[in-house]
CSV table of C-alpha atoms in Angstrom, one decimal:
chain,number,residue,atom,x,y,z
P,16,UNK,CA,135.0,-64.0,-108.0
P,17,UNK,CA,133.2,-66.9,-109.7
P,18,UNK,CA,129.9,-68.1,-108.3
P,19,UNK,CA,127.7,-71.1,-108.8
P,20,UNK,CA,123.9,-70.6,-109.0
P,21,UNK,CA,121.3,-73.1,-108.0
P,22,UNK,CA,117.5,-73.0,-108.5
P,23,UNK,CA,115.7,-74.0,-105.3
P,24,UNK,CA,112.0,-73.7,-106.1
P,25,UNK,CA,109.7,-72.3,-108.8
P,26,UNK,CA,106.0,-71.5,-108.8
P,27,UNK,CA,103.4,-70.3,-111.3
P,28,UNK,CA,101.9,-67.0,-110.2
P,29,UNK,CA,99.0,-67.3,-112.8
P,30,UNK,CA,98.9,-63.5,-113.3
P,31,UNK,CA,102.0,-61.8,-114.8
P,32,UNK,CA,104.5,-61.2,-112.0
P,33,UNK,CA,106.4,-57.9,-111.6
P,34,UNK,CA,107.4,-57.5,-108.0
P,35,UNK,CA,108.9,-59.6,-105.2
P,36,UNK,CA,109.8,-58.3,-101.7
P,37,UNK,CA,111.2,-60.1,-98.7
P,38,UNK,CA,110.2,-58.8,-95.3
P,39,UNK,CA,113.2,-57.0,-93.6
P,40,UNK,CA,111.7,-57.2,-90.1
P,41,UNK,CA,112.7,-60.0,-87.7
P,42,UNK,CA,111.4,-62.6,-87.1
P,43,UNK,CA,109.6,-62.4,-90.5
P,44,UNK,CA,112.7,-62.5,-92.7
P,45,UNK,CA,111.5,-65.7,-94.5
P,46,UNK,CA,108.2,-64.1,-95.6
P,47,UNK,CA,107.9,-63.0,-99.2
P,48,UNK,CA,105.4,-60.8,-100.9
P,49,UNK,CA,104.8,-61.2,-104.7
P,50,UNK,CA,102.9,-58.7,-106.8
P,51,UNK,CA,101.2,-59.3,-110.2
P,52,UNK,CA,99.8,-57.3,-113.1
P,53,UNK,CA,97.3,-58.8,-115.5
P,54,UNK,CA,95.2,-57.3,-118.4
P,55,UNK,CA,91.7,-58.6,-118.8
P,56,UNK,CA,88.7,-57.7,-121.0
P,57,UNK,CA,86.2,-55.2,-119.5
P,58,UNK,CA,83.5,-57.8,-120.2
P,59,UNK,CA,85.2,-60.2,-117.9
P,60,UNK,CA,83.7,-60.0,-114.4
P,61,UNK,CA,86.4,-58.8,-111.9
P,62,UNK,CA,87.0,-60.8,-108.8
P,63,UNK,CA,85.8,-59.5,-105.5
P,64,UNK,CA,88.7,-58.2,-103.4
P,65,UNK,CA,89.3,-60.9,-100.9
P,66,UNK,CA,91.8,-62.6,-98.6
P,67,UNK,CA,92.6,-66.2,-99.1
P,68,UNK,CA,94.6,-67.9,-96.4
P,69,UNK,CA,94.9,-71.7,-96.4
P,70,UNK,CA,91.7,-71.8,-98.6
P,71,UNK,CA,89.6,-69.5,-96.3
P,72,UNK,CA,87.9,-66.4,-97.7
P,73,UNK,CA,87.5,-63.3,-95.6
P,74,UNK,CA,86.4,-60.2,-97.4
P,75,UNK,CA,85.2,-58.0,-94.6
P,76,UNK,CA,88.6,-56.6,-93.7
P,77,UNK,CA,89.5,-55.7,-97.3
P,78,UNK,CA,87.4,-52.8,-98.6
P,79,UNK,CA,89.5,-51.8,-101.6
P,80,UNK,CA,87.5,-52.0,-104.9
P,81,UNK,CA,88.8,-52.9,-108.3
P,82,UNK,CA,88.6,-49.4,-109.8
P,83,UNK,CA,91.0,-50.1,-112.7
P,84,UNK,CA,91.7,-47.6,-115.4
P,85,UNK,CA,90.9,-48.9,-118.9
P,86,UNK,CA,93.9,-49.6,-121.2
P,87,UNK,CA,93.8,-49.6,-124.9
P,88,UNK,CA,95.0,-52.9,-126.4
P,89,UNK,CA,95.4,-52.7,-130.2
P,90,UNK,CA,94.2,-55.7,-132.2
P,91,UNK,CA,94.0,-56.1,-135.9
P,92,UNK,CA,90.8,-57.5,-137.6
P,93,UNK,CA,90.1,-57.2,-141.3
P,94,UNK,CA,93.1,-54.9,-141.6
P,95,UNK,CA,91.5,-52.4,-139.2
P,96,UNK,CA,92.9,-51.4,-135.8
P,97,UNK,CA,90.4,-52.0,-133.0
P,98,UNK,CA,91.0,-50.5,-129.6
P,99,UNK,CA,89.7,-53.0,-127.0
P,100,UNK,CA,89.5,-51.5,-123.5
P,101,UNK,CA,91.3,-53.6,-120.8
P,102,UNK,CA,91.0,-53.9,-117.1
P,103,UNK,CA,94.2,-54.1,-115.0
P,104,UNK,CA,93.9,-56.8,-112.4
P,105,UNK,CA,96.4,-57.7,-109.7
P,106,UNK,CA,97.0,-60.3,-107.1
P,107,UNK,CA,99.2,-60.1,-104.0
P,108,UNK,CA,100.7,-63.4,-102.7
P,109,UNK,CA,102.3,-64.0,-99.3
P,110,UNK,CA,104.7,-66.9,-99.2
P,111,UNK,CA,106.9,-68.4,-96.5
P,112,UNK,CA,110.3,-69.9,-97.2
P,113,UNK,CA,110.6,-73.2,-95.3
P,114,UNK,CA,113.7,-74.7,-93.8
P,115,UNK,CA,113.9,-77.0,-96.8
P,116,UNK,CA,114.1,-73.8,-99.0
P,117,UNK,CA,110.7,-74.2,-100.5
P,118,UNK,CA,108.0,-71.6,-100.8
P,119,UNK,CA,104.6,-72.2,-99.1
P,120,UNK,CA,101.7,-70.0,-100.1
P,121,UNK,CA,100.2,-68.4,-97.0
P,122,UNK,CA,97.7,-65.9,-98.4
P,123,UNK,CA,96.3,-64.4,-101.6
P,124,UNK,CA,94.7,-61.0,-102.0
P,125,UNK,CA,92.9,-59.8,-105.2
P,126,UNK,CA,93.2,-56.1,-106.0
P,127,UNK,CA,94.1,-53.6,-108.8
P,128,UNK,CA,97.2,-54.4,-110.8
P,129,UNK,CA,100.4,-54.0,-108.7
P,130,UNK,CA,103.3,-51.9,-110.0
P,131,UNK,CA,105.6,-51.9,-107.0
P,132,UNK,CA,105.8,-52.9,-103.3
P,133,UNK,CA,108.1,-52.1,-100.4
P,134,UNK,CA,108.2,-53.3,-96.8
P,135,UNK,CA,108.9,-50.6,-94.2
P,136,UNK,CA,112.4,-51.3,-92.9
P,137,UNK,CA,111.2,-51.4,-89.3
P,138,UNK,CA,108.0,-52.2,-87.4
P,139,UNK,CA,105.3,-49.5,-87.3
P,140,UNK,CA,102.9,-49.7,-84.3
P,141,UNK,CA,104.4,-53.1,-83.4
P,142,UNK,CA,104.0,-54.8,-86.8
P,143,UNK,CA,105.8,-55.1,-90.2
P,144,UNK,CA,104.1,-52.9,-92.8
P,145,UNK,CA,103.9,-53.4,-96.5
P,146,UNK,CA,103.1,-50.6,-99.0
P,147,UNK,CA,101.7,-51.4,-102.4
P,148,UNK,CA,101.5,-49.1,-105.4
P,149,UNK,CA,98.8,-50.0,-107.9
P,150,UNK,CA,97.2,-49.2,-111.3
P,151,UNK,CA,94.2,-47.5,-109.6
P,152,UNK,CA,96.5,-44.7,-108.3
P,153,UNK,CA,96.4,-46.1,-104.8
P,154,UNK,CA,99.0,-46.7,-102.1
P,155,UNK,CA,97.7,-49.6,-100.0
P,156,UNK,CA,99.2,-50.4,-96.6
P,157,UNK,CA,99.0,-53.8,-95.0
P,158,UNK,CA,100.3,-55.0,-91.6
P,159,UNK,CA,101.7,-58.5,-91.2
P,160,UNK,CA,100.2,-60.0,-88.0
P,161,UNK,CA,100.6,-63.4,-86.5
P,162,UNK,CA,97.3,-64.8,-85.0
P,163,UNK,CA,97.5,-68.1,-83.3
P,164,UNK,CA,101.0,-68.6,-84.7
P,165,UNK,CA,99.9,-68.0,-88.3
P,166,UNK,CA,101.0,-64.8,-90.1
P,167,UNK,CA,98.7,-62.9,-92.5
P,168,UNK,CA,98.4,-59.5,-94.1
P,169,UNK,CA,95.7,-57.2,-92.7
P,170,UNK,CA,94.5,-54.1,-94.4
P,171,UNK,CA,95.8,-51.0,-92.5
P,172,UNK,CA,95.0,-47.8,-94.6
P,173,UNK,CA,95.2,-46.4,-98.1
P,174,UNK,CA,95.8,-43.2,-100.0
P,175,UNK,CA,94.8,-42.3,-103.6
P,176,UNK,CA,97.3,-40.1,-105.4
P,177,UNK,CA,95.1,-39.1,-108.4
P,178,UNK,CA,92.4,-39.8,-110.9
P,179,UNK,CA,93.3,-41.8,-114.0
P,180,UNK,CA,96.8,-42.1,-112.6
P,181,UNK,CA,99.0,-45.2,-112.1
P,182,UNK,CA,101.2,-45.3,-109.0
P,183,UNK,CA,104.4,-46.6,-110.5
P,184,UNK,CA,107.0,-47.0,-107.7
P,185,UNK,CA,107.5,-46.2,-104.0
P,186,UNK,CA,110.1,-46.1,-101.3
P,187,UNK,CA,110.3,-45.6,-97.5
P,188,UNK,CA,112.5,-42.9,-95.9
P,189,UNK,CA,113.6,-45.0,-92.9
P,190,UNK,CA,116.1,-47.6,-94.0
P,191,UNK,CA,118.6,-46.1,-91.6
P,192,UNK,CA,116.7,-43.7,-89.4
P,193,UNK,CA,113.6,-45.3,-87.8
P,194,UNK,CA,110.5,-43.2,-87.3
P,195,UNK,CA,107.0,-44.1,-86.2
P,196,UNK,CA,105.7,-41.6,-88.8
P,197,UNK,CA,107.8,-42.6,-91.8
P,198,UNK,CA,107.7,-40.8,-95.2
P,199,UNK,CA,106.8,-42.5,-98.5
P,200,UNK,CA,107.8,-41.2,-101.9
P,201,UNK,CA,105.5,-42.4,-104.7
P,202,UNK,CA,106.1,-41.8,-108.5
P,203,UNK,CA,103.2,-41.8,-110.9
P,204,UNK,CA,102.3,-42.1,-114.6
P,205,UNK,CA,101.8,-38.3,-115.0
P,206,UNK,CA,105.5,-37.6,-114.1
P,207,UNK,CA,104.8,-36.5,-110.5
P,208,UNK,CA,106.4,-37.4,-107.2
P,209,UNK,CA,104.1,-37.6,-104.3
P,210,UNK,CA,105.5,-37.2,-100.8
P,211,UNK,CA,103.3,-38.9,-98.2
P,212,UNK,CA,103.6,-39.4,-94.4
P,213,UNK,CA,102.1,-42.1,-92.3
P,214,UNK,CA,100.6,-40.7,-89.1
P,215,UNK,CA,99.0,-43.2,-86.7
P,216,UNK,CA,96.6,-44.9,-89.1
P,217,UNK,CA,96.3,-42.2,-91.8
P,218,UNK,CA,98.4,-41.3,-94.8
P,219,UNK,CA,98.8,-37.5,-95.3
P,220,UNK,CA,100.1,-35.8,-98.5
P,221,UNK,CA,103.0,-33.6,-97.7
P,222,UNK,CA,103.6,-32.3,-101.2
P,223,UNK,CA,103.2,-33.3,-104.8
P,224,UNK,CA,105.3,-31.9,-107.7
P,225,UNK,CA,106.0,-32.5,-111.3
P,226,UNK,CA,109.4,-34.1,-111.7
P,227,UNK,CA,109.4,-35.5,-115.3
P,228,UNK,CA,107.8,-34.7,-118.6
P,229,UNK,CA,106.5,-38.2,-119.0
P,230,UNK,CA,106.1,-41.2,-116.7
P,231,UNK,CA,108.2,-41.0,-113.5
P,232,UNK,CA,109.2,-44.7,-113.5
P,233,UNK,CA,111.1,-44.6,-110.2
P,234,UNK,CA,111.6,-42.7,-107.0
P,235,UNK,CA,113.9,-43.4,-104.0
P,236,UNK,CA,115.1,-41.7,-100.9
P,237,UNK,CA,118.8,-41.1,-99.9
P,238,UNK,CA,118.7,-43.4,-96.9
P,239,UNK,CA,121.5,-41.3,-95.2
P,240,UNK,CA,119.5,-38.0,-95.7
P,241,UNK,CA,115.7,-38.4,-96.0
P,242,UNK,CA,115.4,-34.7,-97.0
P,243,UNK,CA,116.9,-35.8,-100.4
P,244,UNK,CA,115.1,-38.0,-102.8
P,245,UNK,CA,115.9,-39.1,-106.4
P,246,UNK,CA,113.7,-39.8,-109.4
P,247,UNK,CA,114.0,-41.3,-112.9
P,248,UNK,CA,111.6,-40.8,-115.8
P,249,UNK,CA,110.8,-41.7,-119.3
P,250,UNK,CA,112.3,-38.3,-120.3
P,251,UNK,CA,115.8,-40.0,-119.7
P,252,UNK,CA,116.4,-37.7,-116.7
P,253,UNK,CA,118.0,-38.8,-113.4
P,254,UNK,CA,117.1,-36.1,-110.8
P,255,UNK,CA,117.9,-35.2,-107.3
P,256,UNK,CA,115.4,-33.2,-105.1
P,257,UNK,CA,115.5,-31.4,-101.8
P,258,UNK,CA,112.1,-31.9,-100.1
P,259,UNK,CA,112.7,-29.2,-97.4
P,260,UNK,CA,111.5,-26.8,-100.1
P,261,UNK,CA,107.8,-26.9,-101.0
P,262,UNK,CA,107.4,-27.7,-103.9
P,263,UNK,CA,110.6,-29.6,-103.9
P,264,UNK,CA,113.3,-28.1,-106.1
P,265,UNK,CA,115.7,-30.1,-108.3
P,266,UNK,CA,119.2,-30.0,-107.0
P,267,UNK,CA,120.6,-31.9,-110.0
P,268,UNK,CA,119.4,-33.2,-113.4
P,269,UNK,CA,121.6,-35.7,-115.2
P,270,UNK,CA,121.2,-37.1,-118.7
P,271,UNK,CA,123.9,-39.8,-118.2
P,272,UNK,CA,121.4,-42.4,-119.3
P,273,UNK,CA,120.4,-42.5,-123.0
P,274,UNK,CA,116.8,-43.9,-122.3
P,275,UNK,CA,114.2,-43.8,-119.6
P,276,UNK,CA,115.5,-44.2,-116.1
P,277,UNK,CA,113.7,-47.1,-114.4
P,278,UNK,CA,115.5,-48.0,-111.2
P,279,UNK,CA,117.3,-46.2,-108.4
P,280,UNK,CA,118.5,-47.6,-105.1
P,281,UNK,CA,120.5,-46.0,-102.2
P,282,UNK,CA,123.1,-48.1,-100.4
P,283,UNK,CA,122.2,-48.1,-96.7
P,284,UNK,CA,125.7,-49.4,-95.8
P,285,UNK,CA,127.7,-46.9,-97.9
P,286,UNK,CA,126.8,-43.3,-97.3
P,287,UNK,CA,127.6,-41.8,-100.7
P,288,UNK,CA,126.7,-44.7,-103.0
P,289,UNK,CA,123.6,-44.8,-105.1
P,290,UNK,CA,122.8,-46.9,-108.2
P,291,UNK,CA,120.6,-46.2,-111.2
P,292,UNK,CA,119.4,-48.3,-114.1
P,293,UNK,CA,117.7,-47.6,-117.4
P,294,UNK,CA,116.1,-48.9,-120.6
P,295,UNK,CA,119.5,-48.2,-122.1
P,296,UNK,CA,120.7,-51.4,-120.5
P,297,UNK,CA,123.2,-49.6,-118.3
P,298,UNK,CA,123.7,-49.6,-114.5
P,299,UNK,CA,125.4,-46.4,-113.2
P,300,UNK,CA,127.1,-46.3,-109.8
P,301,UNK,CA,127.2,-42.7,-108.3
P,302,UNK,CA,129.0,-40.9,-105.6
P,303,UNK,CA,126.3,-38.5,-104.2
P,304,UNK,CA,129.0,-35.9,-103.4
P,305,UNK,CA,129.8,-35.4,-107.1
P,306,UNK,CA,126.9,-36.3,-109.3
P,307,UNK,CA,128.2,-34.8,-112.5
P,308,UNK,CA,129.2,-38.2,-113.8
P,309,UNK,CA,128.8,-41.8,-112.6
P,310,UNK,CA,131.8,-43.4,-110.9
P,311,UNK,CA,131.3,-46.7,-112.8
P,312,UNK,CA,129.0,-47.9,-115.5
P,313,UNK,CA,128.2,-51.4,-116.5
P,314,UNK,CA,126.1,-52.6,-119.5
P,315,UNK,CA,124.0,-55.6,-118.4
P,316,UNK,CA,121.8,-55.8,-121.5
P,317,UNK,CA,118.0,-56.2,-121.7
P,318,UNK,CA,117.0,-52.9,-119.9
P,319,UNK,CA,117.4,-52.6,-116.1
P,320,UNK,CA,114.1,-52.5,-114.3
P,321,UNK,CA,115.0,-53.0,-110.7
P,322,UNK,CA,118.2,-52.7,-108.6
P,323,UNK,CA,118.7,-53.9,-105.0
P,324,UNK,CA,121.8,-53.7,-102.8
P,325,UNK,CA,122.5,-56.7,-100.7
P,326,UNK,CA,121.0,-55.9,-97.2
P,327,UNK,CA,123.9,-57.2,-95.0
P,328,UNK,CA,126.9,-55.3,-96.2
P,329,UNK,CA,125.8,-53.6,-99.5
P,330,UNK,CA,128.7,-54.9,-101.6
P,331,UNK,CA,126.6,-56.8,-104.1
P,332,UNK,CA,124.0,-55.3,-106.3
P,333,UNK,CA,121.1,-57.4,-107.7
P,334,UNK,CA,119.7,-56.3,-111.1
P,335,UNK,CA,116.5,-57.4,-112.9
P,336,UNK,CA,117.3,-56.9,-116.6
P,337,UNK,CA,114.0,-57.4,-118.4
P,338,UNK,CA,115.1,-59.1,-121.7
P,339,UNK,CA,118.4,-60.4,-120.2
P,340,UNK,CA,117.6,-62.2,-116.9
P,341,UNK,CA,119.0,-61.4,-113.5
P,342,UNK,CA,122.5,-60.5,-112.6
P,343,UNK,CA,124.6,-59.9,-109.4
P,344,UNK,CA,127.3,-57.2,-109.6
P,345,UNK,CA,130.2,-56.8,-107.2
P,346,UNK,CA,130.4,-53.0,-106.6
P,347,UNK,CA,133.7,-53.3,-104.8
P,348,UNK,CA,135.5,-54.5,-107.9
P,349,UNK,CA,134.7,-52.3,-110.9
P,350,UNK,CA,131.1,-53.7,-111.1
P,351,UNK,CA,132.1,-57.2,-112.1
P,352,UNK,CA,129.2,-59.6,-112.8
P,353,UNK,CA,129.7,-62.4,-110.3
P,354,UNK,CA,126.7,-64.6,-111.2
P,355,UNK,CA,123.6,-64.6,-113.4
P,356,UNK,CA,120.2,-66.4,-113.3
P,357,UNK,CA,118.7,-67.1,-116.7
P,358,UNK,CA,115.9,-69.6,-116.0
P,359,UNK,CA,113.1,-67.1,-116.7
P,360,UNK,CA,111.7,-67.1,-120.2
P,361,UNK,CA,110.1,-63.7,-120.1
P,362,UNK,CA,110.6,-60.1,-118.9
P,363,UNK,CA,112.7,-60.1,-115.7
P,364,UNK,CA,111.0,-57.5,-113.5
P,365,UNK,CA,111.1,-58.2,-109.8
P,366,UNK,CA,113.9,-59.4,-107.5
P,367,UNK,CA,114.9,-59.2,-103.9
P,368,UNK,CA,117.4,-60.6,-101.4
P,369,UNK,CA,116.2,-62.8,-98.5
P,370,UNK,CA,117.1,-61.0,-95.3
P,371,UNK,CA,117.5,-64.1,-93.2
P,372,UNK,CA,121.2,-65.0,-92.5
P,373,UNK,CA,120.0,-68.7,-92.7
P,374,UNK,CA,119.3,-68.1,-96.4
P,375,UNK,CA,122.4,-66.0,-97.2
P,376,UNK,CA,122.7,-65.1,-100.9
P,377,UNK,CA,119.2,-66.3,-101.6
P,378,UNK,CA,117.1,-64.4,-104.1
P,379,UNK,CA,113.4,-64.5,-105.2
P,380,UNK,CA,112.9,-63.3,-108.8
P,381,UNK,CA,109.7,-63.0,-110.9
P,382,UNK,CA,109.1,-62.6,-114.6
P,383,UNK,CA,106.1,-61.2,-116.5
P,384,UNK,CA,104.5,-63.1,-119.4
P,385,UNK,CA,105.6,-66.6,-118.2
P,386,UNK,CA,104.2,-65.6,-114.7
P,387,UNK,CA,107.0,-67.4,-112.9
P,388,UNK,CA,108.4,-67.0,-109.4
P,389,UNK,CA,111.8,-68.6,-108.7
P,390,UNK,CA,113.8,-69.0,-105.5
P,391,UNK,CA,117.6,-69.4,-106.1
P,392,UNK,CA,120.9,-69.1,-104.4
P,393,UNK,CA,124.5,-68.7,-105.3
P,394,UNK,CA,127.8,-69.7,-103.7
P,395,UNK,CA,131.5,-69.0,-104.3
P,396,UNK,CA,133.2,-71.6,-106.4
P,397,UNK,CA,136.9,-72.3,-106.9
P,398,UNK,CA,138.4,-70.9,-110.0
């Protein structure tokens, strides 16, 4: 199946961009959250956490402080290595896709550097809910509320997973089974998986366990069975855990990948299908009933940072491939690459499908050092 790709819109995020997430809850399908990660000198004054909506500043509702962890940034001067401490800054943007397929900036929030974000697949307490994992080891939750017809993110609650720890990735348990008290799995820079539960307006730790010897780059639920979650780490391990045991016990450990495992996504439309991606540039497609070996493997090049199954039928798989752009793979046909988007000039990190059927096969992608957000679509073309 040959496809034609067309860029619709692009925008400079200023800070390096690494995460893009469309809201899955109607009628907010055309709202897009974009997360950024920027290193700055410690001497540079950090911005006050604030909300900017149509140019207005309102800091009273947002009490999160910029408690970044210093990062050592090597520089060479007079043939000597000098470690210059850095602060990790972040910015969360809320955009709306217009009927003309353009992106309008609705809101900006300054906060610690963002590593990952996910919308809860359903409303919680009557509103969409966005979870943000950041470099201060926090999980921040924001509700999306429409006041006088204008939508904006409002701070809801937060949880800190550890000291001198980065929250690296997160996932919700309720893509198929709705629950007013959903679970969140959060991976961190110390190799741990943190299982959290949202209860009313409080996040409670259910359990925390060591899953990997180095960074746990990714964690994801089995959407068909929320008692099962998966993780991937810099130790090259792809692991399956049963969280009914405390601490969770590994059901399976695979070394099918030859480098760090950086992305995992369960297919909410196909019960036994899950995909994993790695620095080894390979996407593996698994049958969860027999995880000894992947069913299919496809080398996409560049290192696979994020994977997203298409939300309406789950046949297509979107891959952000760091040094090799963005690709769409047809999982029904031996993982054929049906289209690619190569307009980004830097690390391809974040990508997501628009949930609106009015914007079918529309993707928002972001890249790092060129701090670029692109909106693009693809259509079938005659061979």
